[in-house]
Structure formats: C-alpha cells, structure tokens
C-alpha cells in the first residue's frame, strides 16, 4: 500500500469517478422529478431542461392532495401496510418459533414450507381460492394470501435457532410454558430481527401492485400503486384523480402532476429507508446462513 | 380358524402400535402450546398454498364457475395438447427465454462487477455513501420505476429533449412503442433497480477474506490487478457459481409486474411472457382451465430446473440451498 504505482492511482481515481456516476444515475431521476413537480406552468411550457425549479409552485401537490380518490388510496394503502405487516409478523413469528423448537413432525412441517418456495399453484388456482374464500374485492385479499413469505419464515426461524436453548430450558424449569417463553423471552430478544422483517414486509405491502389489480376491481378500493399507474403509465391523471368536479381555472400541466404523484407515492419509502438500511444487511446475511 | 396366525400375532402387533400412539399423544400434550403457535401458520399454508395446488386439477377439466371445482367435467390432457400445439404459446415461451437469457448475460454479472469496484474503494466513508445510494432503487415499486422510465423516455421526455437540443436529433426515438427497444429496457431497468442490492451477498463474501492473503500477495509483488485476480475473485467464486446455477433454475420467471406494466399493442409480440399470458388468458378472458395448464407447465419445468440446479450446485461441492 505504501508503494502505489501511477497505474494504481489512476485506477483509484477512475474507480471513484465511475462509482460517483453510478450513484448519480440512481439519484438523478429523483432530482429531475422533484424539480419538475415544483415548477410553474410557465416554466414548464418554456421548457428547456429543468434541473431546479426557478420559481416554486405547489400547484401540482395541491391538485393531487385535493383529489378524493388519491387521498382514499393513500388511506387504503396505509391501512393495508399496517394491518398486513401485523398479520405477517404474527403468522411468521409464531410458526417460525414453533419450528425452531424440537416440535413433533418438525421435518415434515419444514418440508411443507420449503416446497412452496420451489413450486406454487400458480396465478389462476390461487385466484380461484381467494374468490372461494370470499376475499375477492376485499382489502383482506391483499393481506391474508401473503400472510407468510416462506423465505422470511426460514430466516426468522434461523434467528430463533441462534438464541441459546438454555434460555428455553431454564424458563421451562421455572414453570413457564411455551407461550410464555415465546412472549416474554424470545420476542424481546428478537426485536432487531423482527424490526428488520416488519420493514421488509411493510415495503412489500406499500409497493404491492399485482395482487391489487388481480383481486380488487372496485375503483373505490384502489391502492396507491394502482392509481399511480393510472396517472403515470397510462397517462390519465385527471381521470384517475377524479377531478372533473374540481374545475380549476389553471390546472397544472399533467407532467407536473405525474411527477408529484411519483414523489408522494415514494415519500413513505424514503422516510423508512434510513431505518431499513440499518437493519437490512443483517437480515440478508441471516438469510444466507444455511437454514 | 382360517387365520390362526393373525390371532396369535394380534397382541404383539397392536402393542407397539398402541404404545406409539400413546407416545405421540403424550408428546402432543407436552408440546400443545408449540402446536398452538404452529397453527395459524399451518392454516395459512394449507388454505392459500396447498388447497390451490389441489385446484390445479382444473387444468385437466373444463372448469366452469357454475359447476365449481368438483363437478366440472374431466377432459384429460386436452389443454396440454392445445398448449403444445399453439404457435402463440411457442412465441410466449420464446419471449420468456429471450428476456431471461438477456438477464443472465447482462443483469447477472452487474452486481459482481459493482461489488469488485466497491471493494477496491479505500475510503470507508465514500464506500458507505455509494452503497446507501445504490441500494435505494431496490425498495421502489415497479410502478414507480416504470413511471420514471416513461417520464424520461417518452417522445417528449427529457432524453428525447436532450437528443433534440444538444445532438440535433430531428425525430424523437420511440423508445416506448418500438418493439426493438422492449427487451433492452426490461434488462436495463432490472440492472438499475437491483444492481446495488445484488452486491450485498458478494461484499459479504469479500469481507470474509483473510487480510493476510493480501499482505502475502503484496510481499510477493502482486499488483492490485493480480491481487484481484488471485485473491478476491477466488473468494467469491463459489458464491457466483451457486447463484448462477440457481438463476438458471428460474429461467422461466421473468416477473409479472415489470413486464405487464410496459406491454402495449406495439410490443406484445416480443414482450408477452408466460406470466402475462396466463393473466390475459385466465383473468381477462376467463379461460381458467387452459391458463392453469399453462401455469402448471411453467411451474413443473421450474421445479425440475430448480431441483436439478440445486443438485448441480452440490456436485460443484457447494452446500446447495436446501
């Protein structure tokens, strides 16, 4: 390291610049979208390329946040994210703990879980079962059919296995039953792992799109991603936002509405990201340990 | 009188049976709370994972919603014969394989290269900053990613603006409707979204490398390039091999959301894949039995490939995944 050749120095500089360029490629879209979403109608119409708003306008945000369908979809998605994550943690945590103990039939139950990673029934039979269980067009269709991600279950079980079994034994001797051990000893010890997985699950619910279009056909139940697709990909902002009754004199250009919508749908992720980041490397690493 | 051995054997046979039943019962009682904890998850797997597997039988029936699962008439392999003889299915299969192949060639190595570059950064702070930025896109939904792509690449988007203003392009490039652009875009989006996330596992493998190896290599006069070739790469070789083999097992999986969001009348011919085809046929045209057959075909080939891939990984002396 003390003898760095010119070639090595050149490589270091080149490497730093290349990585900076990659980083910019990841961030630039957000900068651009941010800037345009705050731009005024005149700026936008005269547009060359907008990299920073010259005068700030909140019209697009105001327009979107006055839209009932958009606010309703935010509420729906927030509800699914909270309720869904709770269901995920309950179902995944309890089963993972039972399977981490020397329960009768452990190998069989583990096989049941692992097999679903390798083979699934597919879209149509699952759709028909969701229909048969009466969840079609119900928000629970976005929660119950995805109550457990088998991979997460395996990783959380691995985490439980790493907790010294002496704790279980000592508590049993003191007369605690398995429910009590799980609630008062194991769960408190597992807070970091459970925090990581609740964030993973929550992001999954917030971003869910496929199940929403598959199971919900009532526009009143649309989630944020479905509305966002309507606004940005299909490019029908006014139809999606239901703004015929708003009759603004100068509605903001559809482009700024699209960009504001993208940012609004991403803000929750950007808020939890720092917390997520603290945990996820650990979570991913746990997963790579053989289960 | 006809079965004298039976009667004589009865007590010795039933005795272990009775006692093993008693043993099971005793253990069940002892572990009743564990089974209580197991129950919700088990119910989930039965209802939403295994009952649908039973529902696969409709691939061998002419399913009618009015008759239901049980009463729809059996038709044997009718739908599979249609499937194998359909030029549409052949094209969809080809599209799936083409996209998957491009992903393996371009998107698979990308995180490896990025991990190697990150590993060479000397400043830990700089490395951490770059890492937190490149991980971020992984957490965005496909709707957001495709939305960004549409905003950037539509005919009056910023990319065409730049081409027009700075490069004097007269006609906008029709990135979103020209079929030739579809596959490159699908692959590039996957790289943009997942390249950073993919580095995690390689960086972990790299952090396990004994620093003495580098010291020894330096003393032996190995340049940074040689060190990378003889120390760093061998350290992640087994990770690369196992991930590649497993990726090959997923060759029919191209993901539904990303592709479905970008399909339109123009690119259907190159972009319709098995997953989107099942959706169009099954959900939109209510051809439940045929699309279940297509899904089963995909699932079975996937199962064979994954199990085979895992065997192959083990033969390479790796641990395998299960």
Coordinates of C-alpha atoms in Angstrom, one line a residue:
Chain A
X1 CA 0.0 0.0 0.0
X2 CA 2.9 2.3 0.6
X3 CA 4.2 1.9 -2.9
X4 CA 1.4 2.9 -5.1
X5 CA 2.2 2.9 -8.8
X6 CA 0.8 5.6 -11.1
X7 CA -1.4 2.9 -12.6
X8 CA -2.9 2.2 -9.3
X9 CA -3.5 5.8 -8.5
X10 CA -5.1 6.2 -11.9
X11 CA -7.3 3.3 -11.2
X12 CA -8.4 4.7 -7.8
X13 CA -9.4 8.0 -9.4
X14 CA -11.2 6.2 -12.2
X15 CA -13.0 3.9 -9.8
X16 CA -14.1 6.8 -7.6
X17 CA -15.5 8.7 -10.6
X18 CA -17.2 5.6 -12.0
X19 CA -18.9 4.9 -8.7
X20 CA -20.0 8.5 -8.4
X21 CA -21.5 8.3 -11.9
X22 CA -23.4 5.1 -10.9
X23 CA -24.7 6.9 -7.8
X24 CA -25.8 9.9 -9.8
X25 CA -27.6 7.5 -12.2
X26 CA -29.6 6.3 -9.2
X27 CA -30.4 9.7 -7.8
X28 CA -30.7 11.9 -10.9
X29 CA -34.2 10.7 -11.8
X30 CA -35.4 11.9 -8.3
X31 CA -33.8 15.2 -8.6
X32 CA -35.4 15.8 -12.0
X33 CA -38.8 14.6 -10.9
X34 CA -38.6 16.7 -7.8
X35 CA -37.7 19.8 -9.7
X36 CA -40.3 19.5 -12.4
X37 CA -43.0 18.7 -9.8
X38 CA -42.4 22.1 -8.2
X39 CA -42.1 24.0 -11.4
X40 CA -44.7 26.5 -12.6
X41 CA -46.8 26.2 -15.7
X42 CA -44.9 28.9 -17.5
X43 CA -41.5 27.4 -16.6
X44 CA -42.8 24.1 -17.8
X45 CA -44.2 25.4 -21.1
X46 CA -41.0 27.3 -22.0
X47 CA -39.1 24.2 -21.1
X48 CA -35.6 23.6 -21.9
X49 CA -34.4 21.1 -19.4
X50 CA -35.4 21.8 -15.8
X51 CA -32.9 20.8 -13.3
X52 CA -34.0 23.0 -10.4
X53 CA -37.3 25.0 -10.2
X54 CA -36.7 28.7 -10.9
X55 CA -39.9 29.7 -9.2
X56 CA -41.5 27.3 -6.8
X57 CA -45.1 26.2 -7.3
X58 CA -47.1 23.8 -5.1
X59 CA -50.0 23.6 -7.6
X60 CA -49.4 20.0 -8.6
X61 CA -49.3 18.9 -5.0
X62 CA -52.3 20.9 -4.1
X63 CA -54.2 19.5 -7.1
X64 CA -53.3 15.9 -6.1
X65 CA -54.0 16.3 -2.4
X66 CA -57.4 17.7 -3.1
X67 CA -58.3 14.6 -5.1
X68 CA -60.6 12.3 -3.1
X69 CA -59.6 9.1 -5.0
X70 CA -55.9 9.8 -4.3
X71 CA -56.4 10.5 -0.6
X72 CA -58.6 7.5 -0.3
X73 CA -56.0 5.3 -2.0
X74 CA -53.4 6.7 0.5
X75 CA -55.6 5.7 3.4
X76 CA -56.3 2.2 1.9
X77 CA -52.7 1.6 1.3
X78 CA -51.7 2.8 4.8
X79 CA -54.3 0.5 6.3
X80 CA -53.1 -2.5 4.3
X81 CA -49.5 -1.7 5.2
X82 CA -50.2 -1.6 8.9
X83 CA -52.7 -4.4 9.2
X84 CA -50.8 -6.5 6.7
X85 CA -47.4 -6.1 8.4
X86 CA -49.1 -7.0 11.8
X87 CA -50.6 -10.2 10.2
X88 CA -47.2 -11.0 8.6
X89 CA -45.3 -10.7 11.9
X90 CA -47.9 -12.7 13.9
X91 CA -48.2 -15.6 11.4
X92 CA -44.5 -15.7 10.5
X93 CA -43.2 -15.2 14.1
X94 CA -45.4 -17.8 15.8
X95 CA -44.8 -20.5 13.1
X96 CA -41.0 -19.8 13.0
X97 CA -40.7 -20.2 16.7
X98 CA -42.7 -23.5 16.8
X99 CA -40.5 -24.8 14.0
X100 CA -37.3 -23.7 15.8
X101 CA -38.1 -25.9 18.7
X102 CA -37.9 -29.7 18.6
X103 CA -41.6 -30.0 17.8
X104 CA -43.0 -33.3 16.7
X105 CA -43.1 -33.6 12.9
X106 CA -40.7 -30.7 12.6
X107 CA -39.0 -32.0 9.4
X108 CA -42.4 -32.6 7.8
X109 CA -43.6 -29.1 8.5
X110 CA -40.3 -27.6 7.3
X111 CA -40.7 -29.5 4.1
X112 CA -44.2 -28.1 3.7
X113 CA -42.8 -24.6 3.9
X114 CA -39.7 -25.2 1.7
X115 CA -41.8 -26.9 -1.0
X116 CA -43.8 -23.8 -1.5
X117 CA -40.6 -21.9 -2.4
X118 CA -39.9 -24.4 -5.1
X119 CA -43.4 -24.9 -6.5
X120 CA -46.5 -22.8 -6.3
X121 CA -50.0 -23.5 -7.6
X122 CA -49.8 -20.5 -9.9
X123 CA -51.9 -17.5 -10.5
X124 CA -55.3 -18.9 -11.6
X125 CA -55.9 -21.6 -8.9
X126 CA -54.8 -19.1 -6.2
X127 CA -57.1 -16.5 -7.7
X128 CA -60.0 -19.0 -7.6
X129 CA -59.3 -20.0 -3.9
X130 CA -59.2 -16.3 -3.0
X131 CA -62.5 -16.0 -4.7
X132 CA -63.9 -19.1 -3.0
X133 CA -62.8 -17.8 0.5
X134 CA -64.8 -14.7 -0.2
X135 CA -61.9 -12.3 -0.3
X136 CA -62.4 -11.0 -3.9
X137 CA -62.8 -7.3 -3.8
X138 CA -62.0 -7.2 -0.1
X139 CA -58.9 -5.5 1.2
X140 CA -58.0 -8.7 3.1
X141 CA -57.2 -10.2 -0.3
X142 CA -54.0 -8.1 -0.1
X143 CA -53.2 -9.4 3.4
X144 CA -54.2 -13.0 4.0
X145 CA -52.9 -14.7 0.8
X146 CA -49.5 -13.2 1.5
X147 CA -49.5 -13.7 5.3
X148 CA -46.2 -15.6 5.3
X149 CA -43.3 -15.2 2.9
X150 CA -41.7 -18.7 3.2
X151 CA -38.2 -17.4 2.8
X152 CA -38.7 -14.9 5.6
X153 CA -40.1 -17.7 7.8
X154 CA -36.9 -19.7 7.2
X155 CA -34.7 -16.8 8.1
X156 CA -36.6 -15.8 11.2
X157 CA -36.5 -19.5 12.3
X158 CA -32.7 -19.4 11.8
X159 CA -32.6 -16.3 14.1
X160 CA -34.6 -18.2 16.8
X161 CA -32.3 -21.2 16.5
X162 CA -29.3 -19.0 17.3
X163 CA -30.8 -18.0 20.6
X164 CA -29.2 -20.3 23.2
X165 CA -31.6 -23.1 24.1
X166 CA -30.6 -22.8 27.7
X167 CA -33.0 -19.9 28.0
X168 CA -35.8 -22.2 26.9
X169 CA -34.7 -24.9 29.3
X170 CA -34.2 -22.6 32.3
X171 CA -37.7 -21.0 31.8
X172 CA -39.3 -24.4 31.5
X173 CA -37.7 -25.4 34.8
X174 CA -39.1 -22.3 36.3
X175 CA -42.6 -23.5 35.2
X176 CA -43.1 -21.2 32.2
X177 CA -45.0 -22.8 29.3
X178 CA -44.0 -22.3 25.6
X179 CA -46.4 -19.5 25.0
X180 CA -45.0 -17.6 27.9
X181 CA -41.4 -18.3 26.9
X182 CA -42.2 -17.0 23.4
X183 CA -43.9 -13.9 24.6
X184 CA -41.6 -12.9 27.5
X185 CA -38.2 -14.2 26.5
X186 CA -37.9 -14.9 22.8
X187 CA -39.8 -11.9 21.4
X188 CA -38.0 -9.2 23.4
X189 CA -34.6 -10.8 22.4
X190 CA -35.7 -10.8 18.7
X191 CA -36.6 -7.2 18.4
X192 CA -33.9 -6.3 15.9
X193 CA -34.7 -9.2 13.6
X194 CA -38.5 -8.5 13.8
X195 CA -37.9 -4.8 13.2
X196 CA -36.0 -5.7 10.0
X197 CA -38.6 -8.0 8.7
X198 CA -41.5 -5.8 9.6
X199 CA -39.9 -3.1 7.4
X200 CA -39.4 -5.6 4.6
X201 CA -43.0 -6.7 4.8
X202 CA -44.2 -3.1 5.1
X203 CA -42.4 -2.0 2.0
X204 CA -43.8 -5.0 0.2
X205 CA -47.4 -4.0 1.1
X206 CA -46.8 -0.4 0.2
X207 CA -45.4 -1.4 -3.2
X208 CA -47.9 -4.2 -3.9
X209 CA -49.5 -3.8 -7.3
X210 CA -50.1 -7.3 -8.8
X211 CA -52.4 -8.5 -6.1
X212 CA -54.3 -5.2 -6.1
X213 CA -55.2 -5.5 -9.8
X214 CA -55.8 -9.2 -9.5
X215 CA -58.2 -9.2 -6.5
X216 CA -59.7 -5.7 -6.4
X217 CA -61.9 -4.5 -9.2
X218 CA -63.8 -1.8 -7.3
X219 CA -62.1 1.6 -8.1
X220 CA -63.1 2.8 -4.6
X221 CA -60.6 0.2 -3.2
X222 CA -57.7 1.1 -5.4
X223 CA -54.4 1.3 -3.7
X224 CA -51.7 3.9 -4.3
X225 CA -49.8 1.9 -6.8
X226 CA -52.9 1.3 -9.0
X227 CA -53.7 5.0 -9.0
X228 CA -50.1 5.8 -9.7
X229 CA -50.1 3.5 -12.7
X230 CA -53.2 5.2 -14.0
X231 CA -51.6 8.6 -13.5
X232 CA -48.1 8.0 -14.9
X233 CA -48.0 4.9 -17.1
X234 CA -51.5 5.1 -18.6
X235 CA -51.1 8.9 -18.5
X236 CA -54.6 9.7 -17.5
X237 CA -54.0 11.9 -14.5
X238 CA -57.3 13.7 -14.5
X239 CA -59.4 10.5 -14.9
X240 CA -57.5 8.8 -12.1
X241 CA -57.8 11.7 -9.8
X242 CA -61.5 12.1 -10.5
X243 CA -61.0 15.9 -10.9
X244 CA -63.9 16.7 -13.2
X245 CA -65.7 18.4 -10.3
X246 CA -62.7 20.5 -9.4
X247 CA -62.8 22.8 -12.4
X248 CA -59.7 24.7 -11.7
X249 CA -59.1 27.8 -13.8
X250 CA -55.5 26.9 -14.5
X251 CA -54.9 23.2 -13.8
X252 CA -51.2 22.4 -13.5
X253 CA -49.7 20.6 -16.6
X254 CA -50.2 16.8 -16.5
X255 CA -46.5 16.3 -16.4
X256 CA -46.0 18.1 -13.1
X257 CA -49.0 16.1 -11.7
X258 CA -47.4 12.9 -12.7
X259 CA -44.1 13.7 -11.1
X260 CA -45.7 15.0 -7.9
X261 CA -47.7 11.7 -7.7
X262 CA -44.5 9.6 -8.1
X263 CA -42.8 11.5 -5.2
X264 CA -45.9 11.3 -3.0
X265 CA -46.1 7.6 -3.5
X266 CA -42.3 7.2 -2.7
X267 CA -42.0 9.5 0.3
X268 CA -43.0 6.8 2.8
X269 CA -40.3 4.6 1.5
X270 CA -37.8 7.4 1.6
X271 CA -38.7 8.1 5.2
X272 CA -38.3 4.5 6.4
X273 CA -35.2 3.9 4.2
X274 CA -32.7 5.1 6.8
X275 CA -34.2 2.8 9.5
X276 CA -34.5 0.0 6.9
X277 CA -30.9 0.4 5.9
X278 CA -29.6 -0.1 9.5
X279 CA -31.2 -3.5 9.6
X280 CA -31.3 -5.0 6.2
X281 CA -27.8 -6.0 5.7
X282 CA -28.1 -8.1 8.8
X283 CA -31.4 -9.5 7.6
X284 CA -29.9 -10.5 4.3
X285 CA -26.9 -12.0 5.9
X286 CA -29.0 -14.1 8.2
X287 CA -30.7 -15.4 5.1
X288 CA -27.5 -16.5 3.5
X289 CA -26.7 -18.6 6.5
X290 CA -27.9 -22.1 5.7
X291 CA -31.4 -22.7 7.2
Chain B
X1 CA -59.9 -70.8 12.4
X2 CA -59.0 -69.6 9.0
X3 CA -56.4 -67.1 10.2
X4 CA -54.8 -68.6 13.2
X5 CA -51.5 -66.7 12.8
X6 CA -53.4 -63.4 12.8
X7 CA -55.0 -64.0 16.2
X8 CA -51.7 -65.2 17.7
X9 CA -49.9 -62.2 16.3
X10 CA -52.5 -59.7 17.3
X11 CA -51.2 -58.7 20.8
X12 CA -47.6 -58.4 19.7
X13 CA -48.6 -56.3 16.7
X14 CA -51.0 -54.0 18.4
X15 CA -48.9 -53.5 21.5
X16 CA -46.2 -51.3 19.8
X17 CA -49.0 -49.5 17.8
X18 CA -50.9 -48.7 21.0
X19 CA -47.8 -47.6 22.8
X20 CA -46.5 -45.4 19.9
X21 CA -50.0 -43.8 19.7
X22 CA -49.7 -43.2 23.4
X23 CA -46.2 -41.8 22.9
X24 CA -47.5 -39.4 20.1
X25 CA -50.4 -38.4 22.3
X26 CA -48.1 -37.7 25.2
X27 CA -45.8 -35.6 23.2
X28 CA -48.7 -33.7 21.6
X29 CA -49.9 -32.9 25.1
X30 CA -46.4 -31.8 26.2
X31 CA -46.0 -29.6 23.1
X32 CA -49.6 -28.4 23.0
X33 CA -48.5 -24.8 23.2
X34 CA -46.0 -25.1 20.5
X35 CA -48.7 -26.6 18.3
X36 CA -50.9 -23.7 19.2
X37 CA -48.2 -21.4 17.9
X38 CA -47.8 -23.5 14.8
X39 CA -51.5 -23.5 14.0
X40 CA -52.0 -20.1 12.3
X41 CA -49.1 -20.5 10.0
X42 CA -50.0 -24.1 9.2
X43 CA -53.6 -23.0 8.4
X44 CA -52.2 -20.3 6.1
X45 CA -50.0 -22.8 4.2
X46 CA -52.9 -25.2 3.8
X47 CA -55.5 -22.7 2.7
X48 CA -53.5 -20.4 0.5
X49 CA -50.7 -22.6 -0.7
X50 CA -51.8 -26.2 -0.7
X51 CA -55.5 -26.1 -1.4
X52 CA -54.7 -24.1 -4.7
X53 CA -52.3 -27.0 -5.6
X54 CA -55.4 -29.2 -5.4
X55 CA -57.1 -26.6 -7.5
X56 CA -54.5 -27.3 -10.2
X57 CA -56.8 -30.3 -11.2
X58 CA -58.8 -27.8 -13.2
X59 CA -56.0 -27.9 -15.8
X60 CA -57.4 -31.4 -16.6
X61 CA -61.0 -30.3 -16.6
X62 CA -63.2 -27.9 -18.4
X63 CA -63.7 -25.7 -15.4
X64 CA -67.0 -23.8 -15.3
X65 CA -67.6 -21.3 -12.4
X66 CA -71.2 -22.5 -12.2
X67 CA -70.3 -26.2 -11.7
X68 CA -67.3 -25.5 -9.4
X69 CA -64.1 -27.4 -8.8
X70 CA -65.6 -30.8 -8.1
X71 CA -68.3 -31.0 -10.7
X72 CA -66.6 -29.6 -13.8
X73 CA -66.1 -32.5 -16.3
X74 CA -62.7 -34.1 -16.7
X75 CA -61.0 -33.7 -20.1
X76 CA -57.6 -35.3 -19.5
X77 CA -54.7 -33.7 -21.3
X78 CA -56.8 -31.7 -23.8
X79 CA -55.5 -28.3 -22.6
X80 CA -51.9 -29.5 -22.7
X81 CA -52.3 -30.8 -26.2
X82 CA -53.7 -27.4 -27.2
X83 CA -50.9 -25.7 -25.4
X84 CA -48.1 -27.7 -27.1
X85 CA -49.7 -27.2 -30.5
X86 CA -50.3 -23.5 -30.1
X87 CA -48.0 -21.2 -32.0
X88 CA -49.0 -18.4 -29.6
X89 CA -47.6 -20.4 -26.6
X90 CA -44.4 -21.2 -28.6
X91 CA -43.9 -17.5 -29.1
X92 CA -44.6 -16.6 -25.5
X93 CA -42.2 -19.3 -24.4
X94 CA -39.6 -17.9 -26.8
X95 CA -40.1 -14.4 -25.4
X96 CA -39.7 -15.6 -21.9
X97 CA -36.5 -17.4 -22.7
X98 CA -35.1 -14.5 -24.6
X99 CA -35.7 -12.0 -21.8
X100 CA -34.4 -14.4 -19.2
X101 CA -31.3 -15.1 -21.3
X102 CA -30.5 -11.4 -21.6
X103 CA -31.0 -11.0 -17.9
X104 CA -28.5 -13.8 -17.2
X105 CA -25.9 -12.4 -19.6
X106 CA -26.2 -8.7 -18.6
X107 CA -28.0 -8.3 -15.3
X108 CA -26.4 -11.3 -13.5
X109 CA -22.8 -10.1 -13.7
X110 CA -23.6 -6.5 -13.0
X111 CA -23.6 -6.8 -9.1
X112 CA -20.4 -8.8 -9.2
X113 CA -18.6 -6.0 -11.1
X114 CA -20.1 -3.3 -8.8
X115 CA -19.1 -5.3 -5.7
X116 CA -15.5 -5.6 -7.0
X117 CA -15.4 -1.9 -7.7
X118 CA -16.8 -1.1 -4.2
X119 CA -14.3 -3.5 -2.7
X120 CA -11.4 -1.5 -4.2
X121 CA -12.5 1.8 -2.6
X122 CA -10.1 2.8 0.1
X123 CA -12.2 5.3 1.9
X124 CA -14.8 3.5 4.0
X125 CA -17.0 6.7 4.2
X126 CA -17.1 7.0 0.4
X127 CA -17.9 3.3 0.1
X128 CA -20.8 3.6 2.6
X129 CA -22.3 6.6 0.8
X130 CA -22.2 4.9 -2.5
X131 CA -23.7 1.8 -1.0
X132 CA -26.6 3.5 0.6
X133 CA -27.4 5.2 -2.7
X134 CA -27.2 2.1 -4.9
X135 CA -29.3 0.0 -2.5
X136 CA -32.2 2.5 -2.7
X137 CA -33.9 1.6 -6.0
X138 CA -34.5 -1.9 -4.7
X139 CA -37.2 -0.5 -2.4
X140 CA -39.1 1.3 -5.1
X141 CA -42.2 -0.4 -6.6
X142 CA -42.2 -1.4 -10.2
X143 CA -44.9 1.1 -10.9
X144 CA -42.5 3.9 -9.7
X145 CA -39.6 2.5 -11.7
X146 CA -41.7 2.1 -14.9
X147 CA -43.2 5.5 -14.3
X148 CA -39.8 7.1 -14.1
X149 CA -38.8 5.3 -17.3
X150 CA -41.9 6.5 -19.1
X151 CA -41.3 10.1 -18.0
X152 CA -37.7 10.0 -19.1
X153 CA -38.1 8.1 -22.4
X154 CA -41.4 9.2 -23.9
X155 CA -41.4 11.1 -27.1
X156 CA -41.4 14.5 -25.4
X157 CA -39.4 13.2 -22.4
X158 CA -36.1 14.6 -21.2
X159 CA -34.0 12.0 -23.1
X160 CA -35.5 13.0 -26.4
X161 CA -35.3 16.7 -25.4
X162 CA -31.5 16.2 -24.8
X163 CA -31.1 14.4 -28.1
X164 CA -33.0 17.2 -29.8
X165 CA -31.4 20.2 -28.1
X166 CA -27.8 19.0 -27.8
X167 CA -27.5 16.5 -30.6
X168 CA -29.8 18.0 -33.1
X169 CA -32.0 14.9 -33.5
X170 CA -35.0 15.8 -35.6
X171 CA -37.3 12.9 -34.8
X172 CA -37.8 11.6 -31.3
X173 CA -36.8 8.0 -30.8
X174 CA -39.9 5.9 -29.9
X175 CA -38.4 4.1 -27.0
X176 CA -41.7 3.0 -25.5
X177 CA -43.5 1.7 -28.6
X178 CA -40.7 0.5 -30.9
X179 CA -40.6 -3.3 -30.2
X180 CA -36.8 -3.4 -30.7
X181 CA -36.4 -1.3 -27.5
X182 CA -38.5 -3.5 -25.3
X183 CA -36.0 -6.1 -24.2
X184 CA -33.1 -3.8 -23.7
X185 CA -35.3 -1.6 -21.5
X186 CA -36.5 -4.6 -19.4
X187 CA -32.9 -5.6 -18.8
X188 CA -31.6 -2.1 -18.1
X189 CA -34.4 -1.5 -15.6
X190 CA -33.6 -4.6 -13.7
X191 CA -30.0 -3.6 -13.6
X192 CA -30.8 -0.1 -12.3
X193 CA -33.2 -1.4 -9.7
X194 CA -31.3 -4.4 -8.4
X195 CA -27.6 -4.0 -9.1
X196 CA -26.8 -2.4 -5.7
X197 CA -28.9 -4.8 -3.8
X198 CA -27.2 -7.7 -5.5
X199 CA -23.8 -6.6 -4.3
X200 CA -24.7 -7.3 -0.6
X201 CA -24.0 -11.0 -0.9
X202 CA -20.8 -10.6 -2.8
X203 CA -19.5 -7.9 -0.4
X204 CA -20.2 -10.2 2.5
X205 CA -18.2 -13.0 0.8
X206 CA -15.4 -10.5 0.3
X207 CA -15.4 -9.2 3.8
X208 CA -14.6 -12.8 4.9
X209 CA -11.3 -12.8 3.0
X210 CA -8.3 -13.0 5.4
X211 CA -6.3 -9.7 5.1
X212 CA -3.1 -11.7 5.4
X213 CA -3.7 -13.1 1.9
X214 CA -3.4 -9.6 0.5
X215 CA -0.4 -8.8 2.6
X216 CA 1.3 -12.0 1.5
X217 CA 0.4 -11.2 -2.1
X218 CA 1.8 -7.7 -1.8
X219 CA 5.1 -9.1 -0.4
X220 CA 5.2 -11.5 -3.3
X221 CA 5.0 -8.4 -5.5
X222 CA 1.4 -8.9 -6.8
X223 CA -0.1 -5.7 -8.3
X224 CA -3.6 -4.7 -7.3
X225 CA -4.9 -6.2 -10.5
X226 CA -3.1 -9.5 -9.8
X227 CA -4.4 -9.4 -6.2
X228 CA -8.0 -9.1 -7.5
X229 CA -7.5 -11.9 -9.9
X230 CA -5.8 -14.4 -7.5
X231 CA -7.3 -13.4 -4.1
X232 CA -10.5 -11.5 -4.5
X233 CA -12.2 -13.4 -7.3
X234 CA -11.5 -16.9 -5.9
X235 CA -13.0 -15.7 -2.7
X236 CA -16.4 -15.1 -4.3
X237 CA -16.2 -17.8 -7.0
X238 CA -18.3 -20.3 -5.1
X239 CA -21.0 -17.6 -4.4
X240 CA -21.0 -16.7 -8.1
X241 CA -21.3 -20.4 -9.2
X242 CA -24.2 -21.2 -6.8
X243 CA -26.1 -18.0 -7.6
X244 CA -25.7 -18.6 -11.3
X245 CA -26.9 -22.2 -11.1
X246 CA -29.9 -21.1 -9.2
X247 CA -30.6 -18.3 -11.6
X248 CA -30.6 -20.9 -14.4
X249 CA -33.3 -22.7 -12.4
X250 CA -35.5 -19.6 -12.6
X251 CA -35.2 -19.2 -16.3
X252 CA -39.0 -19.2 -16.9
X253 CA -39.5 -16.5 -14.2
X254 CA -39.4 -13.0 -15.7
X255 CA -41.6 -11.4 -13.1
X256 CA -45.2 -10.2 -13.8
X257 CA -45.4 -6.6 -12.7
X258 CA -42.5 -5.1 -14.6
X259 CA -43.4 -6.6 -17.9
X260 CA -47.2 -6.2 -17.6
X261 CA -46.8 -2.5 -16.8
X262 CA -45.0 -2.0 -20.1
X263 CA -46.8 -4.2 -22.5
X264 CA -48.8 -2.4 -25.2
X265 CA -50.2 -3.2 -28.6
X266 CA -46.9 -2.5 -30.2
X267 CA -44.6 -4.6 -28.2
X268 CA -46.9 -7.5 -27.4
X269 CA -45.1 -9.7 -29.9
X270 CA -41.8 -9.5 -28.1
X271 CA -43.0 -8.8 -24.6
X272 CA -45.7 -11.3 -23.8
X273 CA -44.2 -13.8 -21.4
X274 CA -45.6 -16.9 -19.7
X275 CA -46.8 -14.9 -16.6
X276 CA -48.5 -12.2 -18.6
X277 CA -50.0 -14.7 -21.0
X278 CA -51.6 -16.6 -18.0
X279 CA -53.0 -13.4 -16.8
X280 CA -54.5 -12.4 -20.2
X281 CA -55.9 -15.8 -20.8
X282 CA -57.1 -16.6 -17.3
X283 CA -58.2 -13.4 -15.7
X284 CA -59.1 -11.3 -18.6
X285 CA -60.6 -14.0 -20.9
X286 CA -61.8 -16.3 -18.0
X287 CA -60.2 -19.3 -19.8
X288 CA -59.4 -20.8 -16.4
X289 CA -58.5 -24.3 -17.3
X290 CA -56.2 -23.5 -20.2
X291 CA -54.3 -20.8 -18.4
X292 CA -54.0 -23.1 -15.3
X293 CA -52.5 -25.7 -17.7
X294 CA -50.0 -23.0 -18.9
X295 CA -49.2 -22.1 -15.3
X296 CA -48.7 -25.8 -14.4
X297 CA -46.4 -26.3 -17.4
X298 CA -44.3 -23.4 -16.2
X299 CA -44.3 -24.5 -12.6
X300 CA -43.3 -28.0 -13.3
X301 CA -40.5 -27.1 -15.6
X302 CA -39.4 -24.5 -13.0
X303 CA -39.5 -27.2 -10.2
X304 CA -37.4 -29.6 -12.3
X305 CA -34.9 -26.9 -13.1
X306 CA -34.5 -25.7 -9.5
X307 CA -34.2 -29.2 -8.1
X308 CA -31.7 -30.0 -10.9
X309 CA -29.8 -26.8 -10.3
X310 CA -29.5 -27.5 -6.6
X311 CA -28.2 -31.0 -7.3
X312 CA -25.7 -29.4 -9.7
X313 CA -24.6 -26.9 -7.1
X314 CA -24.0 -29.7 -4.6
X315 CA -22.0 -31.6 -7.2
X316 CA -19.8 -28.5 -7.6
X317 CA -19.0 -29.0 -3.9
X318 CA -21.3 -26.2 -2.7
X319 CA -23.8 -26.5 0.1
X320 CA -26.8 -26.1 -2.1
X321 CA -29.7 -24.1 -0.9
X322 CA -31.7 -26.8 0.9

